[in-house]
């Protein structure tokens, strides 16, 4: 379902103004405090940002993928932590429920996810399990009408704020993903404990934590899909998430290019603005060209997904290209700014650190390469 053109244009305009006028002035504060102000999160709720991808029947905006990525590009034009505040509700924290939830599960949880009343997290990664996501060790042992869930999840985004976790746990003895099931796990269940936020290289204000499960009783009614379907659900969730992250990368790149152009037009060396020096122009040209290519790939893939096409390859390619692209754009932005690019006051070094994570989470660059190669071989070229 897509919004009518006028309504969607109004949404994009509202998000663009919110980013420019409300969020960007707070970037240094968020970096220093490692926290998003509560009143800003409340404004995000009022704008409907927590329910972008959830159907209107459950209180969301019901955006198409093509619409969602355009919103993601706009929110990418500021510190990524702001988007992360609602990003798990839009993507990995809710989409398992959207894809595989029963009518009863959806009715219970989706309205509160869409409103932002509750925050969600997606718990797949473990201390010994990262890229090999089919090898999860967290176990769920059935005991009558409940599963006893035990194990530890690592680097879980928004875990310190989450009220509901989508947890991947092993329920069978089959090797790999065939033995993995998915569960909706409320935070208040006994035996569930969230560790302190990790100290990170960048994206201050967006927290990741360990989540510990010690014989947590999870109702059978909270299982998503059948036993053994968890890995398939997780991969579908990540397909959509990768496209969303690729769009965010485009937005950050466009922000960096705009800041670089503004600085290059003002900074003078050898009697003229550095923007008039051809080697500086080359860096600007390369950044703009790559950002345009990433934008086109994201929009094209989003349109294909909305048509119901298989976009496993294209989503992985978009995430691969866009996340690598924004790293190069950030590096050039530091270079054009020179010493100023290395100083915190200009914000360029902060974004340089922030974007490094995009090449790691929701599938590393190397995992995307494997997916693209595998799917290309399946298609015969």
Short mmCIF file of C-alpha atoms in Angstrom, two decimals:
data_model
loop_
_atom_site.label_atom_id
_atom_site.label_comp_id
_atom_site.label_asym_id
_atom_site.label_seq_id
_atom_site.Cartn_x
_atom_site.Cartn_y
_atom_site.Cartn_z
CA UNK A 1 0.00 0.00 0.00
CA UNK A 2 1.32 3.43 -0.93
CA UNK A 3 0.25 6.92 0.12
CA UNK A 4 -1.25 9.26 -2.42
CA UNK A 5 1.35 11.56 -3.97
CA UNK A 6 0.33 14.73 -2.12
CA UNK A 7 0.29 13.02 1.28
CA UNK A 8 3.65 11.40 0.69
CA UNK A 9 5.19 14.68 -0.50
CA UNK A 10 3.93 16.33 2.68
CA UNK A 11 5.53 13.55 4.74
CA UNK A 12 8.87 13.92 2.96
CA UNK A 13 8.77 17.69 3.45
CA UNK A 14 7.98 17.28 7.16
CA UNK A 15 10.82 14.79 7.64
CA UNK A 16 13.26 17.00 5.71
CA UNK A 17 12.41 20.03 7.89
CA UNK A 18 12.54 17.93 11.07
CA UNK A 19 16.03 16.73 10.17
CA UNK A 20 17.32 20.18 9.19
CA UNK A 21 15.72 22.28 11.88
CA UNK A 22 15.37 19.92 14.84
CA UNK A 23 17.91 17.12 14.59
CA UNK A 24 21.03 18.61 13.04
CA UNK A 25 21.39 21.30 15.73
CA UNK A 26 21.43 18.50 18.35
CA UNK A 27 24.17 16.37 16.76
CA UNK A 28 27.00 17.52 19.03
CA UNK A 29 24.79 17.12 22.11
CA UNK A 30 23.89 13.55 21.16
CA UNK A 31 27.58 12.77 20.59
CA UNK A 32 28.53 14.17 24.00
CA UNK A 33 25.61 12.68 25.94
CA UNK A 34 25.45 9.36 24.06
CA UNK A 35 21.68 9.72 24.18
CA UNK A 36 18.76 10.95 22.09
CA UNK A 37 16.70 13.55 24.00
CA UNK A 38 13.38 12.16 25.17
CA UNK A 39 11.40 15.05 23.69
CA UNK A 40 12.89 14.32 20.26
CA UNK A 41 11.81 10.69 20.50
CA UNK A 42 8.32 11.88 21.45
CA UNK A 43 8.23 14.06 18.34
CA UNK A 44 9.26 11.06 16.23
CA UNK A 45 6.31 9.14 17.66
CA UNK A 46 3.94 11.97 16.82
CA UNK A 47 5.22 12.07 13.24
CA UNK A 48 4.52 8.36 12.81
CA UNK A 49 8.15 7.44 12.20
CA UNK A 50 7.94 4.32 14.39
CA UNK A 51 5.20 2.90 12.14
CA UNK A 52 6.48 3.66 8.65
CA UNK A 53 6.39 0.04 7.47
CA UNK A 54 3.39 -1.19 9.48
CA UNK A 55 -0.03 -1.45 7.86
CA UNK A 56 -2.63 1.27 8.58
CA UNK A 57 -4.97 -1.34 10.07
CA UNK A 58 -2.47 -1.58 12.94
CA UNK A 59 -1.91 2.17 13.21
CA UNK A 60 1.11 2.52 10.92
CA UNK A 61 1.64 4.54 7.76
CA UNK A 62 1.92 1.46 5.55
CA UNK A 63 4.59 2.85 3.27
CA UNK A 64 5.66 0.94 0.20
CA UNK A 65 9.33 0.00 0.01
CA UNK A 66 9.92 2.76 -2.54
CA UNK A 67 8.43 5.28 -0.11
CA UNK A 68 10.27 3.88 2.90
CA UNK A 69 13.70 4.20 1.27
CA UNK A 70 13.02 7.83 0.36
CA UNK A 71 12.20 8.58 3.99
CA UNK A 72 15.34 6.70 5.03
CA UNK A 73 17.41 8.87 2.69
CA UNK A 74 16.06 11.99 4.36
CA UNK A 75 16.74 10.71 7.87
CA UNK A 76 20.23 9.75 6.72
CA UNK A 77 21.14 13.41 6.38
CA UNK A 78 21.85 13.66 10.09
CA UNK A 79 23.57 11.60 12.79
CA UNK A 80 22.55 7.95 12.16
CA UNK A 81 21.66 7.49 15.82
CA UNK A 82 18.48 9.52 15.30
CA UNK A 83 17.20 7.05 12.71
CA UNK A 84 18.24 4.15 14.89
CA UNK A 85 15.87 5.36 17.62
CA UNK A 86 12.92 4.22 15.52
CA UNK A 87 14.73 2.08 12.95
CA UNK A 88 14.30 -1.27 14.70
CA UNK A 89 10.54 -0.68 14.91
CA UNK A 90 10.45 -0.01 11.18
CA UNK A 91 12.75 -2.85 10.18
CA UNK A 92 14.36 -5.81 11.87
CA UNK A 93 12.47 -5.50 15.15
CA UNK A 94 9.00 -5.64 13.62
CA UNK A 95 9.24 -7.29 10.23
CA UNK A 96 9.45 -10.84 11.54
CA UNK A 97 6.06 -10.22 13.12
CA UNK A 98 4.74 -8.62 9.93
CA UNK A 99 6.00 -11.52 7.79
CA UNK A 100 5.16 -14.51 9.96
CA UNK A 101 2.95 -13.36 12.83
CA UNK A 102 -0.49 -14.81 13.49
CA UNK A 103 -3.49 -12.45 13.46
CA UNK A 104 -3.50 -12.63 17.27
CA UNK A 105 0.21 -11.79 17.54
CA UNK A 106 -0.14 -8.88 15.13
CA UNK A 107 -3.16 -7.48 16.94
CA UNK A 108 -1.36 -7.68 20.28
CA UNK A 109 1.92 -6.06 19.28
CA UNK A 110 1.83 -4.13 16.00
CA UNK A 111 -0.37 -1.19 17.13
CA UNK A 112 2.00 -0.46 20.03
CA UNK A 113 5.07 -0.89 17.81
CA UNK A 114 3.62 1.50 15.22
CA UNK A 115 2.85 4.15 17.84
CA UNK A 116 6.28 3.84 19.43
CA UNK A 117 4.72 2.86 22.73
CA UNK A 118 7.07 -0.10 22.70
CA UNK A 119 10.53 -0.41 21.14
CA UNK A 120 11.61 -3.62 19.47
CA UNK A 121 14.95 -5.40 19.01
CA UNK A 122 16.13 -8.22 16.77
CA UNK A 123 18.29 -10.75 18.61
CA UNK A 124 20.29 -12.96 16.27
CA UNK A 125 24.03 -12.32 16.83
CA UNK A 126 25.80 -14.19 19.64
CA UNK A 127 29.29 -14.10 21.18
CA UNK A 128 30.42 -16.93 18.88
CA UNK A 129 27.94 -16.36 16.04
CA UNK A 130 28.07 -13.42 13.65
CA UNK A 131 28.17 -13.87 9.90
CA UNK A 132 27.43 -17.60 10.31
CA UNK A 133 23.93 -16.78 11.51
CA UNK A 134 22.61 -20.31 10.99
CA UNK A 135 24.83 -21.56 13.83
CA UNK A 136 23.04 -19.92 16.76
CA UNK A 137 23.60 -21.66 20.08
CA UNK A 138 20.84 -20.06 22.14
CA UNK A 139 18.39 -22.88 22.81
CA UNK A 140 14.63 -23.07 23.30
CA UNK A 141 13.50 -26.34 24.87
CA UNK A 142 9.80 -27.05 24.87
CA UNK A 143 8.24 -27.72 28.25
CA UNK A 144 4.49 -28.12 27.86
CA UNK A 145 2.98 -24.79 26.85
CA UNK A 146 6.26 -22.87 27.13
CA UNK A 147 9.76 -22.95 25.73
CA UNK A 148 12.69 -22.57 28.13
CA UNK A 149 15.04 -20.10 26.47
CA UNK A 150 18.73 -20.00 27.45
CA UNK A 151 21.72 -18.27 25.89
CA UNK A 152 23.30 -14.89 25.20
CA UNK A 153 22.82 -12.46 22.32
CA UNK A 154 25.43 -9.83 21.53
CA UNK A 155 25.49 -6.31 20.00
CA UNK A 156 21.70 -6.05 20.04
CA UNK A 157 20.58 -2.63 18.85
CA UNK A 158 18.19 -0.74 21.15
CA UNK A 159 18.25 -3.62 23.64
CA UNK A 160 18.44 -1.23 26.60
CA UNK A 161 15.17 0.38 25.50
CA UNK A 162 13.42 -2.62 23.99
CA UNK A 163 10.14 -3.97 25.34
CA UNK A 164 9.96 -6.82 22.82
CA UNK A 165 12.71 -8.98 21.32
CA UNK A 166 12.50 -11.14 18.23
CA UNK A 167 14.88 -13.93 19.25
CA UNK A 168 16.39 -16.66 17.09
CA UNK A 169 16.97 -19.87 19.07
CA UNK A 170 17.73 -23.48 18.29
CA UNK A 171 14.77 -25.83 18.83
CA UNK A 172 16.00 -28.86 16.92
CA UNK A 173 19.09 -30.94 16.30
CA UNK A 174 19.21 -30.30 12.56
CA UNK A 175 22.44 -28.57 11.54
CA UNK A 176 22.53 -24.96 10.38
CA UNK A 177 19.45 -22.84 9.96
CA UNK A 178 17.02 -25.77 9.74
CA UNK A 179 17.03 -26.13 13.52
CA UNK A 180 16.43 -22.44 14.30
CA UNK A 181 13.06 -21.00 15.36
CA UNK A 182 11.89 -17.44 16.02
CA UNK A 183 10.21 -16.17 19.19
CA UNK A 184 8.58 -12.97 20.42
CA UNK A 185 10.08 -12.42 23.86
CA UNK A 186 8.73 -9.63 26.10
CA UNK A 187 11.37 -7.89 28.19
CA UNK A 188 9.58 -8.43 31.49
CA UNK A 189 9.79 -12.23 31.46
CA UNK A 190 11.75 -13.73 34.39
CA UNK A 191 15.31 -14.69 33.55
CA UNK A 192 15.82 -12.04 30.86
CA UNK A 193 18.61 -9.58 31.60
CA UNK A 194 20.04 -6.76 29.44
CA UNK A 195 23.67 -5.78 29.89
CA UNK A 196 25.07 -2.23 29.85
CA UNK A 197 25.53 -0.40 26.53
CA UNK A 198 28.82 -1.05 24.78
CA UNK A 199 31.33 1.75 24.20
CA UNK A 200 31.53 2.15 20.44
CA UNK A 201 33.64 3.81 17.77
CA UNK A 202 30.72 5.85 16.43
CA UNK A 203 26.94 6.26 16.27
CA UNK A 204 26.79 7.60 19.82
CA UNK A 205 23.21 7.71 21.04
CA UNK A 206 22.40 4.38 19.38
CA UNK A 207 23.07 1.68 21.94
CA UNK A 208 23.94 -1.99 21.59
CA UNK A 209 23.95 -4.42 24.50
CA UNK A 210 24.21 -8.07 25.39
CA UNK A 211 20.93 -9.81 26.20
CA UNK A 212 21.05 -12.81 28.53
CA UNK A 213 18.36 -15.49 28.71
CA UNK A 214 18.44 -17.76 31.74
CA UNK A 215 15.69 -20.38 31.45
CA UNK A 216 13.24 -17.71 30.24
CA UNK A 217 9.69 -19.14 29.92
CA UNK A 218 8.35 -18.13 26.50
CA UNK A 219 4.78 -19.13 25.65
CA UNK A 220 4.29 -21.43 22.67
CA UNK A 221 1.85 -18.77 21.45
CA UNK A 222 4.84 -16.43 21.07
CA UNK A 223 6.62 -18.56 18.50
CA UNK A 224 6.77 -16.96 15.05
CA UNK A 225 5.86 -19.49 12.41
CA UNK A 226 6.56 -23.18 12.86
CA UNK A 227 9.58 -24.76 14.49
CA UNK A 228 12.58 -24.60 12.19
CA UNK A 229 11.32 -21.56 10.22
CA UNK A 230 13.27 -18.96 12.21
CA UNK A 231 16.27 -18.76 9.91
CA UNK A 232 14.09 -18.28 6.84
CA UNK A 233 12.16 -15.52 8.64
CA UNK A 234 15.42 -13.86 9.70
CA UNK A 235 16.76 -13.84 6.15
CA UNK A 236 13.57 -12.24 4.83
CA UNK A 237 13.78 -9.60 7.54
CA UNK A 238 17.41 -8.87 6.65
CA UNK A 239 16.63 -8.58 2.93
CA UNK A 240 14.34 -5.64 3.67
CA UNK A 241 16.67 -4.22 6.31
CA UNK A 242 19.62 -4.20 3.93
CA UNK A 243 17.73 -2.10 1.42
CA UNK A 244 16.70 0.34 4.15
CA UNK A 245 20.31 0.65 5.38
CA UNK A 246 21.49 1.22 1.81
CA UNK A 247 19.07 4.14 1.58
CA UNK A 248 20.38 5.59 4.85
CA UNK A 249 23.91 5.36 3.43
CA UNK A 250 22.78 7.39 0.42
CA UNK A 251 21.35 10.06 2.71
CA UNK A 252 24.55 10.33 4.77
CA UNK A 253 26.62 10.54 1.59
CA UNK A 254 24.44 13.36 0.27
CA UNK A 255 24.86 15.22 3.57
CA UNK A 256 28.64 14.79 3.43
CA UNK A 257 28.79 15.98 -0.17
CA UNK A 258 26.73 19.07 0.62
CA UNK A 259 28.99 19.91 3.59
CA UNK A 260 32.08 19.32 1.47
CA UNK A 261 30.88 21.56 -1.34
CA UNK A 262 29.99 24.35 1.10
CA UNK A 263 33.41 24.17 2.76
CA UNK A 264 35.30 23.96 -0.54
CA UNK A 265 33.53 27.07 -1.75
CA UNK A 266 34.61 29.08 1.31
CA UNK A 267 38.09 27.77 2.06
CA UNK A 268 40.75 29.60 0.05
CA UNK A 269 44.24 28.44 -0.81
CA UNK A 270 46.66 29.74 -3.46
CA UNK A 271 44.46 32.78 -3.97
CA UNK A 272 41.18 31.04 -4.78
CA UNK A 273 38.55 28.74 -3.24
CA UNK A 274 39.78 25.17 -3.06
CA UNK A 275 36.67 24.18 -5.03
CA UNK A 276 38.43 25.64 -8.07
CA UNK A 277 41.39 23.27 -7.76
CA UNK A 278 40.95 20.29 -10.05
CA UNK A 279 42.14 17.64 -7.61
CA UNK A 280 39.51 18.80 -5.11
CA UNK A 281 36.95 18.81 -7.90
CA UNK A 282 37.91 15.22 -8.71
CA UNK A 283 37.09 14.11 -5.16
CA UNK A 284 33.76 15.93 -5.26
CA UNK A 285 32.96 14.45 -8.68
CA UNK A 286 33.77 10.90 -7.60
CA UNK A 287 31.64 11.25 -4.47
CA UNK A 288 28.67 12.67 -6.34
CA UNK A 289 28.82 10.04 -9.07
CA UNK A 290 28.96 7.17 -6.60
CA UNK A 291 26.12 8.61 -4.51
CA UNK A 292 23.94 8.99 -7.60
CA UNK A 293 24.66 5.40 -8.60
CA UNK A 294 23.76 4.12 -5.12
CA UNK A 295 20.55 6.17 -5.07
CA UNK A 296 19.50 4.77 -8.45
CA UNK A 297 20.20 1.17 -7.37
CA UNK A 298 18.25 1.58 -4.13
CA UNK A 299 15.22 3.15 -5.82
CA UNK A 300 15.22 0.59 -8.63
CA UNK A 301 15.42 -2.31 -6.17
CA UNK A 302 12.68 -0.85 -3.97
CA UNK A 303 10.37 -0.56 -6.98
CA UNK A 304 11.12 -4.19 -7.91
CA UNK A 305 10.37 -5.34 -4.37
CA UNK A 306 7.04 -3.51 -4.43
CA UNK A 307 6.20 -5.37 -7.65
CA UNK A 308 6.75 -8.64 -5.81
CA UNK A 309 9.99 -9.56 -7.56
CA UNK A 310 12.79 -11.56 -5.94
CA UNK A 311 15.33 -8.93 -4.86
CA UNK A 312 17.67 -10.99 -2.69
CA UNK A 313 20.56 -10.27 -5.06
CA UNK A 314 19.68 -6.63 -5.63
CA UNK A 315 19.17 -5.86 -1.92
CA UNK A 316 22.54 -7.37 -1.09
CA UNK A 317 24.16 -5.48 -3.99
CA UNK A 318 22.57 -2.22 -2.84
CA UNK A 319 23.79 -2.69 0.72
CA UNK A 320 27.24 -3.73 -0.50
CA UNK A 321 27.67 -0.78 -2.86
CA UNK A 322 26.02 1.92 -0.74
CA UNK A 323 27.83 1.06 2.50
CA UNK A 324 31.21 0.94 0.77
CA UNK A 325 30.36 4.10 -1.16
CA UNK A 326 29.53 6.17 1.92
CA UNK A 327 32.83 5.13 3.50
CA UNK A 328 34.71 6.49 0.51
CA UNK A 329 32.62 9.67 0.48
CA UNK A 330 33.31 10.23 4.19
CA UNK A 331 37.03 9.70 3.65
CA UNK A 332 37.10 12.24 0.81
CA UNK A 333 35.10 14.69 2.94
CA UNK A 334 37.77 14.53 5.63
CA UNK A 335 40.45 15.02 2.98
CA UNK A 336 38.80 18.07 1.41
CA UNK A 337 38.28 19.62 4.84
CA UNK A 338 41.94 18.99 5.65
CA UNK A 339 42.78 19.65 9.30
CA UNK A 340 39.23 20.84 9.90
CA UNK A 341 37.98 17.42 8.86
CA UNK A 342 39.91 15.90 11.75
CA UNK A 343 38.51 18.33 14.34
CA UNK A 344 35.29 17.53 16.16
CA UNK A 345 33.76 21.00 15.77
CA UNK A 346 33.02 20.47 12.08
CA UNK A 347 31.23 17.15 12.53
CA UNK A 348 32.97 15.51 9.58
CA UNK A 349 35.13 13.23 11.72
CA UNK A 350 32.00 12.16 13.62
CA UNK A 351 30.23 11.08 10.45
CA UNK A 352 33.45 9.41 9.28
CA UNK A 353 33.29 7.23 12.40
CA UNK A 354 29.54 6.76 12.20
CA UNK A 355 29.46 5.34 8.69
CA UNK A 356 32.05 2.64 9.36
CA UNK A 357 29.39 0.49 10.99
CA UNK A 358 27.30 0.30 7.82
CA UNK A 359 29.82 -2.11 6.29
CA UNK A 360 29.41 -4.49 9.24
CA UNK A 361 25.87 -4.78 10.57
CA UNK A 362 22.93 -6.50 8.87
CA UNK A 363 25.50 -8.52 6.95
CA UNK A 364 29.12 -7.54 6.37
CA UNK A 365 30.42 -6.47 2.98
CA UNK A 366 31.91 -9.92 2.58
CA UNK A 367 28.58 -11.64 3.29
CA UNK A 368 26.90 -9.39 0.71
CA UNK A 369 29.55 -10.41 -1.79
CA UNK A 370 28.80 -14.07 -1.11
CA UNK A 371 25.07 -13.49 -1.57
CA UNK A 372 25.52 -11.50 -4.78
CA UNK A 373 27.85 -14.13 -6.24
CA UNK A 374 25.58 -17.03 -5.21
CA UNK A 375 22.44 -15.42 -6.60
CA UNK A 376 24.23 -14.37 -9.80
CA UNK A 377 25.33 -17.97 -10.38
CA UNK A 378 21.77 -19.18 -9.73
CA UNK A 379 20.50 -16.80 -12.40
CA UNK A 380 23.20 -17.78 -14.84
CA UNK A 381 24.77 -14.36 -14.98
#
